Amino acid sequence: MSGNAHAKAAEHHEAAAKSHRKAARHIDAGNEEKAAEHASKADDRAKKANQSSMKARPGKAVSKD
């Protein structure tokens, strides 16, 4: 189960990175409207990726003080 969750999180991170790259290309081309659209998608996908990563992690260990 954990391996599957990590794979899903990695897919979400890759989708977010792809959207960030598309946004950067649109900025370089001077198309700010398209860049904003892809940046918004990238933010949504990054949020989903982070949530998936949190689900994939085992419970946090108690720190030793």
Backbone as a printed PyTorch tensor [residue, N CA C, xyz], in Angstrom:
tensor([[[  0.8290,  -1.2010,   0.0000],
         [  0.0000,   0.0000,   0.0000],
         [  0.8670,   1.2550,   0.0000]],

        [[  1.8980,   1.2750,   0.8330],
         [  2.7400,   2.4530,   0.9430],
         [  3.4430,   2.7590,  -0.3780]],

        [[  3.9370,   1.7070,  -1.0530],
         [  4.6060,   1.9200,  -2.3310],
         [  3.6710,   2.5260,  -3.3610]],

        [[  2.4240,   2.0800,  -3.3550],
         [  1.4190,   2.6120,  -4.2660],
         [  1.1560,   4.0870,  -3.9760]],

        [[  1.0860,   4.4280,  -2.7030],
         [  0.8450,   5.8190,  -2.3140],
         [  2.0170,   6.7080,  -2.7220]],

        [[  3.2360,   6.1900,  -2.5850],
         [  4.4090,   6.9630,  -2.9930],
         [  4.4190,   7.1690,  -4.5070]],

        [[  4.0160,   6.1520,  -5.2440],
         [  3.9660,   6.2760,  -6.7060],
         [  2.9440,   7.3230,  -7.1190]],

        [[  1.7990,   7.3300,  -6.4670],
         [  0.7530,   8.3050,  -6.7790],
         [  1.2340,   9.7220,  -6.4460]],

        [[  1.9150,   9.8680,  -5.3230],
         [  2.4540,  11.1770,  -4.9440],
         [  3.4750,  11.6520,  -5.9760]],

        [[  4.3110,  10.7420,  -6.4460],
         [  5.3110,  11.1030,  -7.4530],
         [  4.6390,  11.5490,  -8.7510]],

        [[  3.5450,  10.8910,  -9.1250],
         [  2.8090,  11.2920, -10.3260],
         [  2.2610,  12.7140, -10.1710]],

        [[  1.7410,  13.0210,  -8.9940],
         [  1.1860,  14.3550,  -8.7560],
         [  2.2950,  15.4150,  -8.7810]],

        [[  3.4620,  15.0830,  -8.2280],
         [  4.5800,  16.0240,  -8.2440],
         [  5.0570,  16.2770,  -9.6780]],

        [[  5.0840,  15.2330, -10.4930],
         [  5.4950,  15.3930, -11.8910],
         [  4.4950,  16.2520, -12.6540]],

        [[  3.2020,  16.0620, -12.4040],
         [  2.1790,  16.8780, -13.0710],
         [  2.3260,  18.3470, -12.6850]],

        [[  2.6250,  18.6050, -11.4170],
         [  2.8200,  19.9860, -10.9690],
         [  4.0510,  20.5980, -11.6360]],

        [[  5.1270,  19.8260, -11.7190],
         [  6.3520,  20.3230, -12.3540],
         [  6.1160,  20.6250, -13.8320]],

        [[  5.3490,  19.7680, -14.4800],
         [  5.0390,  19.9820, -15.9060],
         [  4.2670,  21.2870, -16.0900]],

        [[  3.2950,  21.5450, -15.2240],
         [  2.5270,  22.7870, -15.3200],
         [  3.4020,  24.0060, -15.0500]],

        [[  4.3400,  23.8730, -14.1030],
         [  5.2650,  24.9750, -13.8330],
         [  6.1380,  25.2620, -15.0590]],

        [[  6.5940,  24.2090, -15.7250],
         [  7.4110,  24.4010, -16.9300],
         [  6.6010,  25.0880, -18.0300]],

        [[  5.3420,  24.6760, -18.2000],
         [  4.4870,  25.3000, -19.2090],
         [  4.2810,  26.7800, -18.8880]],

        [[  4.0590,  27.0890, -17.6270],
         [  3.8760,  28.4900, -17.2270],
         [  5.1280,  29.3000, -17.5420]],

        [[  6.2900,  28.7270, -17.2540],
         [  7.5500,  29.4280, -17.5290],
         [  7.7320,  29.6810, -19.0260]],

        [[  7.3670,  28.7040, -19.8420],
         [  7.4820,  28.8860, -21.2980],
         [  6.5630,  29.9990, -21.7870]],

        [[  5.3640,  30.0650, -21.2370],
         [  4.4320,  31.1250, -21.6430],
         [  4.9290,  32.5020, -21.2040]],

        [[  5.5420,  32.5660, -20.0310],
         [  6.1090,  33.8510, -19.5810],
         [  7.2210,  34.2670, -20.5270]],

        [[  8.0960,  33.3130, -20.8810],
         [  9.1930,  33.6230, -21.8120],
         [  8.6670,  34.0960, -23.1650]],

        [[  7.5240,  33.5570, -23.5790],
         [  6.9280,  33.9370, -24.8670],
         [  6.1120,  35.2290, -24.7560]],

        [[  5.9500,  35.7450, -23.5420],
         [  5.2190,  36.9880, -23.3450],
         [  3.7180,  36.8210, -23.2320]],

        [[  3.2440,  35.5900, -23.0780],
         [  1.8070,  35.3400, -22.9650],
         [  1.4420,  35.1750, -21.4880]],

        [[  1.2120,  36.2980, -20.8380],
         [  0.9650,  36.2800, -19.3990],
         [ -0.3590,  35.6180, -19.0270]],

        [[ -1.3490,  35.7190, -19.8940],
         [ -2.6520,  35.1140, -19.6060],
         [ -2.5270,  33.5850, -19.5230]],

        [[ -1.8720,  33.0000, -20.5110],
         [ -1.6620,  31.5410, -20.5040],
         [ -0.7500,  31.1430, -19.3480]],

        [[  0.2530,  31.9710, -19.0590],
         [  1.1750,  31.6820, -17.9600],
         [  0.4180,  31.6330, -16.6350]],

        [[ -0.4890,  32.5780, -16.4390],
         [ -1.2770,  32.6060, -15.2040],
         [ -2.1730,  31.3780, -15.0990]],

        [[ -2.7260,  30.9590, -16.2300],
         [ -3.5890,  29.7760, -16.2610],
         [ -2.8030,  28.5210, -15.8300]],

        [[ -1.6170,  28.3600, -16.4000],
         [ -0.8090,  27.1890, -16.0680],
         [ -0.2350,  27.2930, -14.6520]],

        [[  0.0690,  28.5010, -14.2030],
         [  0.5720,  28.6740, -12.8420],
         [ -0.5020,  28.2890, -11.8300]],

        [[ -1.7340,  28.6390, -12.1250],
         [ -2.8420,  28.2630, -11.2500],
         [ -2.9990,  26.7450, -11.2000]],

        [[ -2.9260,  26.1040, -12.3640],
         [ -3.0000,  24.6390, -12.4170],
         [ -1.8370,  24.0250, -11.6420]],

        [[ -0.6540,  24.6190, -11.8060],
         [  0.5260,  24.0990, -11.1170],
         [  0.3480,  24.1900,  -9.6030]],

        [[ -0.2060,  25.2990,  -9.1320],
         [ -0.4400,  25.4540,  -7.6920],
         [ -1.4170,  24.4040,  -7.1760]],

        [[ -2.4910,  24.1810,  -7.9280],
         [ -3.4790,  23.1730,  -7.5310],
         [ -2.8560,  21.7770,  -7.5060]],

        [[ -2.0520,  21.4880,  -8.5190],
         [ -1.4250,  20.1680,  -8.6000],
         [ -0.3550,  19.9940,  -7.5240]],

        [[  0.3580,  21.0680,  -7.2090],
         [  1.3660,  20.9870,  -6.1480],
         [  0.6920,  20.7340,  -4.7970]],

        [[ -0.4390,  21.3790,  -4.5840],
         [ -1.1890,  21.1540,  -3.3450],
         [ -1.6280,  19.6920,  -3.2470]],

        [[ -2.1380,  19.1590,  -4.3570],
         [ -2.5650,  17.7620,  -4.3890],
         [ -1.3670,  16.8280,  -4.1730]],

        [[ -0.2360,  17.1730,  -4.7680],
         [  0.9710,  16.3620,  -4.6100],
         [  1.4260,  16.3390,  -3.1540]],

        [[  1.3880,  17.4830,  -2.5040],
         [  1.7980,  17.5480,  -1.1000],
         [  0.8480,  16.7490,  -0.2190]],

        [[ -0.4310,  16.7940,  -0.5200],
         [ -1.3990,  16.0020,   0.2490],
         [ -1.1390,  14.5150,   0.0450]],

        [[ -0.8270,  14.1190,  -1.1760],
         [ -0.5210,  12.7190,  -1.4590],
         [  0.7440,  12.2790,  -0.7310]],

        [[  1.7370,  13.1630,  -0.6860],
         [  2.9780,  12.8390,   0.0170],
         [  2.7340,  12.6460,   1.5080]],

        [[  1.8870,  13.4920,   2.0630],
         [  1.5770,  13.3720,   3.4940],
         [  0.8890,  12.0390,   3.7780]],

        [[ -0.0010,  11.6130,   2.8920],
         [ -0.7030,  10.3440,   3.0680],
         [  0.2500,   9.1650,   2.9350]],

        [[  1.2790,   9.3260,   2.0990],
         [  2.2150,   8.2370,   1.8400],
         [  3.2100,   8.0390,   2.9850]],

        [[  3.3980,   9.0700,   3.7860],
         [  4.3750,   8.9800,   4.8800],
         [  3.8170,   8.1920,   6.0430]],

        [[  4.6840,   7.4030,   6.6710],
         [  4.2260,   6.7270,   7.8880],
         [  4.0970,   7.7480,   9.0210]],

        [[  3.4860,   7.3710,  10.1150],
         [  3.3270,   8.2820,  11.2470],
         [  4.6750,   8.8010,  11.7100]],

        [[  4.7120,  10.0280,  12.1170],
         [  5.9670,  10.6360,  12.5460],
         [  6.4280,  10.0030,  13.8510]],

        [[  7.7140,   9.7800,  13.9420],
         [  8.2920,   9.2210,  15.1720],
         [  8.3740,  10.3120,  16.2170]],

        [[  8.2840,   9.9290,  17.4450],
         [  8.4050,  10.8840,  18.5480],
         [  9.8810,  11.2310,  18.6930]],

        [[ 10.1720,  12.5340,  18.7530],
         [ 11.5640,  12.9510,  18.8620],
         [ 12.1250,  12.6070,  20.2370]],

        [[ 13.4270,  12.3060,  20.2500],
         [ 14.0910,  11.9670,  21.5070],
         [ 14.7060,  13.2250,  22.0800]],

        [[ 14.2370,  13.6450,  23.2200],
         [ 14.7960,  14.8560,  23.8560],
         [ 15.5600,  14.4970,  25.0960]]])
